[in-house]
PDB file of C-alpha atoms in Angstrom:
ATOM      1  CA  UNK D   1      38.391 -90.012 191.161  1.00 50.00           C
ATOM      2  CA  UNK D   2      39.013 -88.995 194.482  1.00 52.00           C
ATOM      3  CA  UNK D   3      36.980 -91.781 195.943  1.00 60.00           C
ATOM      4  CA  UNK D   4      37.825 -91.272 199.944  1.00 77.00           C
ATOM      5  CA  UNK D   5      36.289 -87.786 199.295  1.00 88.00           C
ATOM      6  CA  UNK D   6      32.884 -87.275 201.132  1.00 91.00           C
ATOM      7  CA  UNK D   7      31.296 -85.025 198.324  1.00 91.00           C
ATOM      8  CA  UNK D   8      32.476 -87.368 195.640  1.00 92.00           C
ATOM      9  CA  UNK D   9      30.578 -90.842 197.949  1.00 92.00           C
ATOM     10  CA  UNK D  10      27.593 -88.720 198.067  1.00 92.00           C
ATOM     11  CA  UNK D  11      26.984 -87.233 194.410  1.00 93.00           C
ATOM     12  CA  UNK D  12      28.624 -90.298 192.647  1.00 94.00           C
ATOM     13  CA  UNK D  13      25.828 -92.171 192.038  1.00 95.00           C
ATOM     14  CA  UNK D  14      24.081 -89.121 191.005  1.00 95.00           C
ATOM     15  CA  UNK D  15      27.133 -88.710 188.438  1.00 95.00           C
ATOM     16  CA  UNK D  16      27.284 -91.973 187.148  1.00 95.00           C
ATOM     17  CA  UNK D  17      23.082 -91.958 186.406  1.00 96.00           C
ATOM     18  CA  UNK D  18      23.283 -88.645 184.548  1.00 96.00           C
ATOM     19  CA  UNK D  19      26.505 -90.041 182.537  1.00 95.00           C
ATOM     20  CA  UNK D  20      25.014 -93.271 181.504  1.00 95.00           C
ATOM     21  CA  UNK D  21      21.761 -91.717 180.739  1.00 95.00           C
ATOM     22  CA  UNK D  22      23.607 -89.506 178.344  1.00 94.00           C
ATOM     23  CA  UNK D  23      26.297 -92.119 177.103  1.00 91.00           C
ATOM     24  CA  UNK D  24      28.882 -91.139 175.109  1.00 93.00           C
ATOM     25  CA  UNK D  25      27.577 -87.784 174.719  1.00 93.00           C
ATOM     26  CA  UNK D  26      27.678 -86.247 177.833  1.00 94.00           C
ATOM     27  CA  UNK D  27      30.320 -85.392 180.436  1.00 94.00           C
ATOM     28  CA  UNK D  28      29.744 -85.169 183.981  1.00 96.00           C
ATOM     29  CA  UNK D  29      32.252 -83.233 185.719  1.00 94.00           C
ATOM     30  CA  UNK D  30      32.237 -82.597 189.978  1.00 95.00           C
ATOM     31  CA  UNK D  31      34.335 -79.993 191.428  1.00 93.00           C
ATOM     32  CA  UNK D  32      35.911 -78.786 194.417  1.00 91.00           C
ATOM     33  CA  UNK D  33      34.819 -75.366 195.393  1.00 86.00           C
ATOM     34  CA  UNK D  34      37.278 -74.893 198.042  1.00 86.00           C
ATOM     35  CA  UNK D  35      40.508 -75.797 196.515  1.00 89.00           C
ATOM     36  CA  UNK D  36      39.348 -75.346 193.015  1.00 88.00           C
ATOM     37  CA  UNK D  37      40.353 -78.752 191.525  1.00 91.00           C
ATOM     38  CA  UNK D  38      38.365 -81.392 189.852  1.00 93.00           C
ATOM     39  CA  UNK D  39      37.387 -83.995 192.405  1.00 94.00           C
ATOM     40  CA  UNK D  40      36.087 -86.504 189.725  1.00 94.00           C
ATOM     41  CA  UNK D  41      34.882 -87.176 186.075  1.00 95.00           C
ATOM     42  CA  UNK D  42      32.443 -89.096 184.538  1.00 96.00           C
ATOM     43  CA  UNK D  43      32.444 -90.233 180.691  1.00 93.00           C
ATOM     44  CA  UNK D  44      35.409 -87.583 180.303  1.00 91.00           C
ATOM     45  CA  UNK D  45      34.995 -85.464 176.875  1.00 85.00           C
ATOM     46  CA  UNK D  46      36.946 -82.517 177.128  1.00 81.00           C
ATOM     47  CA  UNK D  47      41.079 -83.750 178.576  1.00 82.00           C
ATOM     48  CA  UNK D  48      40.085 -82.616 182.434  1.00 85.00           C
ATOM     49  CA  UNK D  49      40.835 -85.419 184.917  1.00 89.00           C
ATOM     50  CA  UNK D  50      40.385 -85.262 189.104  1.00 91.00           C
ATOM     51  CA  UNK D  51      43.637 -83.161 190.476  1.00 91.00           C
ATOM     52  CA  UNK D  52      43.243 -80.948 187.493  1.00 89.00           C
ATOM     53  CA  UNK D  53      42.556 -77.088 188.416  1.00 88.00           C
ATOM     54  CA  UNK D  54      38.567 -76.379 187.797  1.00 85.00           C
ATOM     55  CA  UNK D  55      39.196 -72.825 187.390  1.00 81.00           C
ATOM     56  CA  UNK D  56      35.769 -72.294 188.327  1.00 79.00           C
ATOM     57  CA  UNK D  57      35.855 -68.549 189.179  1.00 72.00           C
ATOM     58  CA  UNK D  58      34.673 -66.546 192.251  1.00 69.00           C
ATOM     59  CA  UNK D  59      31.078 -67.899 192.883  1.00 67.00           C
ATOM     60  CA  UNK D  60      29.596 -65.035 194.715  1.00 63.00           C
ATOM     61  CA  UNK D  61      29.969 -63.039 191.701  1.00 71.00           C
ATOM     62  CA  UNK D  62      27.470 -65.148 189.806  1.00 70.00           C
ATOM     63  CA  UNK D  63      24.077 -64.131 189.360  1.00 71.00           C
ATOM     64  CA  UNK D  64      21.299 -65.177 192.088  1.00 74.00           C
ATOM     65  CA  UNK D  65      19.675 -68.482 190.963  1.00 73.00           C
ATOM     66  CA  UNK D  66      16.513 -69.538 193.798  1.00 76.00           C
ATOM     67  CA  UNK D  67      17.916 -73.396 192.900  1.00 84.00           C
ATOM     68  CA  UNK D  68      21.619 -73.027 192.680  1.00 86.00           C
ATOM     69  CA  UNK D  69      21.619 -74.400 189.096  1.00 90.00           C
ATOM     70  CA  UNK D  70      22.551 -72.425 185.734  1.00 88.00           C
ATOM     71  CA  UNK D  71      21.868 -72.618 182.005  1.00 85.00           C
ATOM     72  CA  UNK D  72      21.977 -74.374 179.701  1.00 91.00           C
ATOM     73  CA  UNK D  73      24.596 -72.007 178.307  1.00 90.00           C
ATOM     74  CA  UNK D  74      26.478 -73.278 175.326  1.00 90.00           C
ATOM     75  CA  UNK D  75      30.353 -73.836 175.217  1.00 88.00           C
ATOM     76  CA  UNK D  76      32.719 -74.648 172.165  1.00 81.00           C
ATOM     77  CA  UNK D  77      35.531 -77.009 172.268  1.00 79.00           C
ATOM     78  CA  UNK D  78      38.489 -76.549 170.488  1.00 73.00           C
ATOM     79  CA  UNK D  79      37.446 -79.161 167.380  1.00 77.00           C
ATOM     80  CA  UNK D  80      34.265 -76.628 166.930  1.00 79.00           C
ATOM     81  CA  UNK D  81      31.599 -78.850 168.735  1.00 86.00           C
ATOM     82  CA  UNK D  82      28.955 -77.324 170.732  1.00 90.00           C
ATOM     83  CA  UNK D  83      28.022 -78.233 173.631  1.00 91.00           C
ATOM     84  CA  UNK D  84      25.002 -77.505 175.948  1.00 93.00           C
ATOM     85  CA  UNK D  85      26.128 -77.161 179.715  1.00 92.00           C
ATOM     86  CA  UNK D  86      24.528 -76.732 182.575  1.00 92.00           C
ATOM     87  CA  UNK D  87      26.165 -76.366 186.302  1.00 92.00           C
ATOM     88  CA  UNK D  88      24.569 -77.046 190.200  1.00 92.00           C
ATOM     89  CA  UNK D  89      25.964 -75.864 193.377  1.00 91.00           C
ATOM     90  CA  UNK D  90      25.836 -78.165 195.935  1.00 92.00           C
ATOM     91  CA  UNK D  91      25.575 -77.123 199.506  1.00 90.00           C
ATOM     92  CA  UNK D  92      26.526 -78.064 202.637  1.00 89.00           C
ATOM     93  CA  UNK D  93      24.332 -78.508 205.972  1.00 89.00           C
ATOM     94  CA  UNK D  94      25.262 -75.129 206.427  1.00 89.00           C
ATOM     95  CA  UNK D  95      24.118 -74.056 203.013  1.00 87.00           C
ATOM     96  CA  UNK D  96      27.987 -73.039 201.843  1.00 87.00           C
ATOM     97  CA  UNK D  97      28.753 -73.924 198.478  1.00 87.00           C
ATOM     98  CA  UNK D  98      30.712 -77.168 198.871  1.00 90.00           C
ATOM     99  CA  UNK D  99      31.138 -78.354 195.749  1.00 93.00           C
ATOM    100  CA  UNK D 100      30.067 -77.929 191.324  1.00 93.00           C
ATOM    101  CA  UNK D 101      28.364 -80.129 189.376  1.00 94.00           C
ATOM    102  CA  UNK D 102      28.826 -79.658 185.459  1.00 93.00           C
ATOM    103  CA  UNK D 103      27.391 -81.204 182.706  1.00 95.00           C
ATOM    104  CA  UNK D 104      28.528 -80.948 179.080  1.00 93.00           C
ATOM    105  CA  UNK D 105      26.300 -82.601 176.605  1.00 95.00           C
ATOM    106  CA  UNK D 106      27.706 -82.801 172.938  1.00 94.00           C
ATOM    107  CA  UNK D 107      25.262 -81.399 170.723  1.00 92.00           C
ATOM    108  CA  UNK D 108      26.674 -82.929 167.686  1.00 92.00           C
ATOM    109  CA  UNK D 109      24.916 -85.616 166.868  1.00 91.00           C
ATOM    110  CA  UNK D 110      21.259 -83.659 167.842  1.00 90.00           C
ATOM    111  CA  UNK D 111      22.173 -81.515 165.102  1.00 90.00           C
ATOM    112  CA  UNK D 112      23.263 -84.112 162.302  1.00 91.00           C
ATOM    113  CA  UNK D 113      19.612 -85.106 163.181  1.00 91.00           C
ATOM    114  CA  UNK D 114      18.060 -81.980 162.705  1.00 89.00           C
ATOM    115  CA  UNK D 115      19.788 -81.321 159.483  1.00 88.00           C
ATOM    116  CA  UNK D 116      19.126 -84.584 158.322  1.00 88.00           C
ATOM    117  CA  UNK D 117      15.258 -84.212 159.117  1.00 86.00           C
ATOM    118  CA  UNK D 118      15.692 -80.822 157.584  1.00 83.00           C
ATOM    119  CA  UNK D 119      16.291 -82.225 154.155  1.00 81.00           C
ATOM    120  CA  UNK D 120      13.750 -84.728 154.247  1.00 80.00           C
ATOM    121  CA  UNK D 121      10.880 -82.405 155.032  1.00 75.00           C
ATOM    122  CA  UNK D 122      11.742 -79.889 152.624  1.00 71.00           C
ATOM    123  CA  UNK D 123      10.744 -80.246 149.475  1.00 68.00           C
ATOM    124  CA  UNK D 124      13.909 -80.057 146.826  1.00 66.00           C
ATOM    125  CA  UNK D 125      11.638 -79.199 143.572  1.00 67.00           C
ATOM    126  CA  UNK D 126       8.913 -77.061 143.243  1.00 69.00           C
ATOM    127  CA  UNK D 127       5.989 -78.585 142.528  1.00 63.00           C
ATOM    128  CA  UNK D 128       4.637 -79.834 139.482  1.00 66.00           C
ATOM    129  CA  UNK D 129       1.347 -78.019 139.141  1.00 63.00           C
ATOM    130  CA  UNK D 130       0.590 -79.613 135.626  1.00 62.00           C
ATOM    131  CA  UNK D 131       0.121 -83.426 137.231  1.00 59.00           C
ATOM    132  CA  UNK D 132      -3.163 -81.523 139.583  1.00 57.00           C
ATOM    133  CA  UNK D 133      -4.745 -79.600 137.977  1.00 62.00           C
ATOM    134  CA  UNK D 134      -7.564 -82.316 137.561  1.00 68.00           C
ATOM    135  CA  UNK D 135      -7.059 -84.005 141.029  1.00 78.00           C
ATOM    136  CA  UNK D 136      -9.770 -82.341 142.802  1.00 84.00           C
ATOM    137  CA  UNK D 137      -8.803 -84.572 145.973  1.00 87.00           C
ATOM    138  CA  UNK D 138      -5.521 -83.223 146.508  1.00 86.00           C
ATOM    139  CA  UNK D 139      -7.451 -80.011 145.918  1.00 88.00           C
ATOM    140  CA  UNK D 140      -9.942 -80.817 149.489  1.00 90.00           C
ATOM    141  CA  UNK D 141      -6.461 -81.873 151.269  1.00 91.00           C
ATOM    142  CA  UNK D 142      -4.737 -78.599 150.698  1.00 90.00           C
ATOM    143  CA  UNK D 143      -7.073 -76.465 151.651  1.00 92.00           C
ATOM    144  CA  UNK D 144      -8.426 -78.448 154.607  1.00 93.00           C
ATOM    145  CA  UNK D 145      -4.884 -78.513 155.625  1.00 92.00           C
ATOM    146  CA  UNK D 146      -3.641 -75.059 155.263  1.00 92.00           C
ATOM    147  CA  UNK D 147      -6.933 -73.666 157.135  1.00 93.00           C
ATOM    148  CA  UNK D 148      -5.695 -76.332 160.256  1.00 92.00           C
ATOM    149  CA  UNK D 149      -2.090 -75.209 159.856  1.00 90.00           C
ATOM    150  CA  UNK D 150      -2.806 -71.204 159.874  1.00 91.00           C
ATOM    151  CA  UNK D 151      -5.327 -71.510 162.805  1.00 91.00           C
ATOM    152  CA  UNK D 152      -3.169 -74.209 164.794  1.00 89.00           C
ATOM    153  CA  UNK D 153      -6.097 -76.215 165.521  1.00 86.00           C
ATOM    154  CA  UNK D 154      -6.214 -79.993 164.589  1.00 90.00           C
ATOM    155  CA  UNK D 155      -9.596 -80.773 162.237  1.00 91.00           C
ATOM    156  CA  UNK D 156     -11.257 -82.721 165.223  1.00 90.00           C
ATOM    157  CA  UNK D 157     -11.127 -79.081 167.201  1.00 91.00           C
ATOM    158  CA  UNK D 158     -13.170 -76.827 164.187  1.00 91.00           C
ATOM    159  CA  UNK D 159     -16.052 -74.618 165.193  1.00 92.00           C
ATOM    160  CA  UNK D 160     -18.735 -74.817 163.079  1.00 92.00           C
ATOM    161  CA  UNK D 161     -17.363 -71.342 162.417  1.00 93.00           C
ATOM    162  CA  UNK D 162     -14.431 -72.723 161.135  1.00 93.00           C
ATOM    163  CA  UNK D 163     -15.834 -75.752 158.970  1.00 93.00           C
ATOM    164  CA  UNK D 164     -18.325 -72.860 157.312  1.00 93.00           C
ATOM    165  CA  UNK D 165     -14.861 -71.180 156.724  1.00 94.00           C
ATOM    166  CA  UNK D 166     -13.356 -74.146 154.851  1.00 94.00           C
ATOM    167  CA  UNK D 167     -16.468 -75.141 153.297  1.00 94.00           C
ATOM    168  CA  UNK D 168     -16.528 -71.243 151.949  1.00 94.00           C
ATOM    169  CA  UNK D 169     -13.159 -72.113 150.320  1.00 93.00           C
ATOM    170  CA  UNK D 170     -13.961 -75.339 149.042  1.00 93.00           C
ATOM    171  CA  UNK D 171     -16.929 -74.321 147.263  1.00 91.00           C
ATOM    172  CA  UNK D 172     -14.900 -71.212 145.354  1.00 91.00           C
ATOM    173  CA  UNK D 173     -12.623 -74.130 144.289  1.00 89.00           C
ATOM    174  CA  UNK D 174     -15.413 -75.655 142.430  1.00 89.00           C
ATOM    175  CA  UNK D 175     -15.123 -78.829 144.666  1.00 90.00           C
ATOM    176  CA  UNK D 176     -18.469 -79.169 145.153  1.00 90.00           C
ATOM    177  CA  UNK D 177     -19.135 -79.538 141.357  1.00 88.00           C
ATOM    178  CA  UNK D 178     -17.613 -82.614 141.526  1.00 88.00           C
ATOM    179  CA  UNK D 179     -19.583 -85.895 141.862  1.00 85.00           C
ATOM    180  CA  UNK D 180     -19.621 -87.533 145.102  1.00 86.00           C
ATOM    181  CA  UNK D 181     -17.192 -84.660 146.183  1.00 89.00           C
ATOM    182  CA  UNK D 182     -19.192 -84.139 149.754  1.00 90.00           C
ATOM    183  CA  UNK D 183     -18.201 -87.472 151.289  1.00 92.00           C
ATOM    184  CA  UNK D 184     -14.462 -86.964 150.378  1.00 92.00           C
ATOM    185  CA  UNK D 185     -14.616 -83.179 152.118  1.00 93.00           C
ATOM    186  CA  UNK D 186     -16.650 -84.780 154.877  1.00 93.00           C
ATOM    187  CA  UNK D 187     -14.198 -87.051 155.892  1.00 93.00           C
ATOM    188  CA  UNK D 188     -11.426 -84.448 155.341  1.00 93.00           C
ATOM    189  CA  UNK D 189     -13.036 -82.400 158.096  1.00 93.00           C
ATOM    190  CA  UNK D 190     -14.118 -85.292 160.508  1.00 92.00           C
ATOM    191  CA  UNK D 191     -17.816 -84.968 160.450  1.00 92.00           C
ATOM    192  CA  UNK D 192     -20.860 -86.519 158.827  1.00 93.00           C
ATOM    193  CA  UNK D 193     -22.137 -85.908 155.208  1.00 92.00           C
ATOM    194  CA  UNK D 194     -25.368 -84.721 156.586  1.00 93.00           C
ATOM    195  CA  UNK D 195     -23.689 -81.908 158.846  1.00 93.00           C
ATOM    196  CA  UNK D 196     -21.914 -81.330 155.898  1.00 93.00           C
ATOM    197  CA  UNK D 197     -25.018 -80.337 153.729  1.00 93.00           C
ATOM    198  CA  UNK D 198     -26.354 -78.501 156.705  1.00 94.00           C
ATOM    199  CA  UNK D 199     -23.095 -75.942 156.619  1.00 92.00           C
ATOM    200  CA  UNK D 200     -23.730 -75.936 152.459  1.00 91.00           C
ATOM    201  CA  UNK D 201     -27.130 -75.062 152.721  1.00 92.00           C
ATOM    202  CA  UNK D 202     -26.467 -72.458 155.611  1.00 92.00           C
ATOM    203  CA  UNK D 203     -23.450 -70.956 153.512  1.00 89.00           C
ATOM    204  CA  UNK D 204     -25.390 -70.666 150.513  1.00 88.00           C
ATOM    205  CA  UNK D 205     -28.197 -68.751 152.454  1.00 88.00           C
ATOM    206  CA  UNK D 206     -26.389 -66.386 153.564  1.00 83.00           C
ATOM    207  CA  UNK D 207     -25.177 -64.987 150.206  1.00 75.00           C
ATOM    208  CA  UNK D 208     -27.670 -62.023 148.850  1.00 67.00           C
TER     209      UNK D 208
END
């Protein structure tokens, strides 16, 4: 690192705080706009190393950006990792571009995560229909839950709108023909056993 360098005394800090935030996975890579060399690198990743040419490009061709900063684009390193980079241009007093900030963050590991979560969430075998046909309950949980999943509204946020909706469904499954089946669906759909037999009773008087 070219330490007697201005521009690398004044973003170092700022370098060395993105870099350990990151640790290992990110490199944080400052560059000399004028000469077009790398004036220093932090948690190095990719071979580059300060003296080495930047090869930046001619900034005024880039697109306008209100903030000077742009992506995150993705890049690809030569042993097929992806990485998500983003890149600052940092200004002078007189608002030229004085020097480049890059960062490069190795998306690796993120997506050994996802993957990994990925296979636990999905189920591997369909399911065996046979062991429920009797288990009412699981019968009040999937329907509950399908109606909060479709309508993207937890079961605390229902309309009574809604909970007449579910009840609707509910009582077509022949929950309700179930003993003591009201205070399992009334705590499936957070609300009182009485409200419950209020949406029933309103349900079933609307029918002709």
């Amino acid at each position: 690192m070219t330490e007697t360098d201005a521009r690398v005394r004044l973003w170092s800090p700022v370098c060395e705080a993105v870099a350990a935030l990151l640790a290992p996975y990110a490199e944080v890579i400052l560059h000399d706009v004028r000469s077009d060399r790398v004036l220093g690198v932090w948690n190095p990743m990719s071979g580059r190393a300060p003296g080495a040419p930047s090869l930046l490009g001619e900034l005024d061709r880039l697109d306008s950006s209100p903030n000077g900063v742009y992506g995150p684009y993705e890049k690809l390193t030569a042993d097929g990792r992806r990485l998500s980079s983003v890149s600052a241009v940092l200004r002078d007093p007189d608002g030229e571009p004085s020097a480049v900030l890059c960062v490069n963050l190795d998306r690796t590991p993120l997506e050994q995560a996802a993957t990994l979560l990925a296979a636990f969430a999905a189920p591997s075998a369909p399911r065996p229909e046979a062991l429920f046909e009797q288990d009412w309950t699981d019968r009040v949980q999937r329907i509950v839950g399908a109606y909060v999943r479709e309508h993207g509204r937890p079961v605390e946020r229902l309309t009574r709108e809604d909970r007449l909706a579910v009840v609707a469904e509910l009582e077509l499954a022949g929950v309700f023909a179930v003993r003591r089946a009201t205070a399992v669906v009334a705590r499936a759909l957070r609300t009182s056993r009485s409200t419950l037999y209020a949406l029933l009773a309103e349900l079933r008087r609307s029918r002709p």
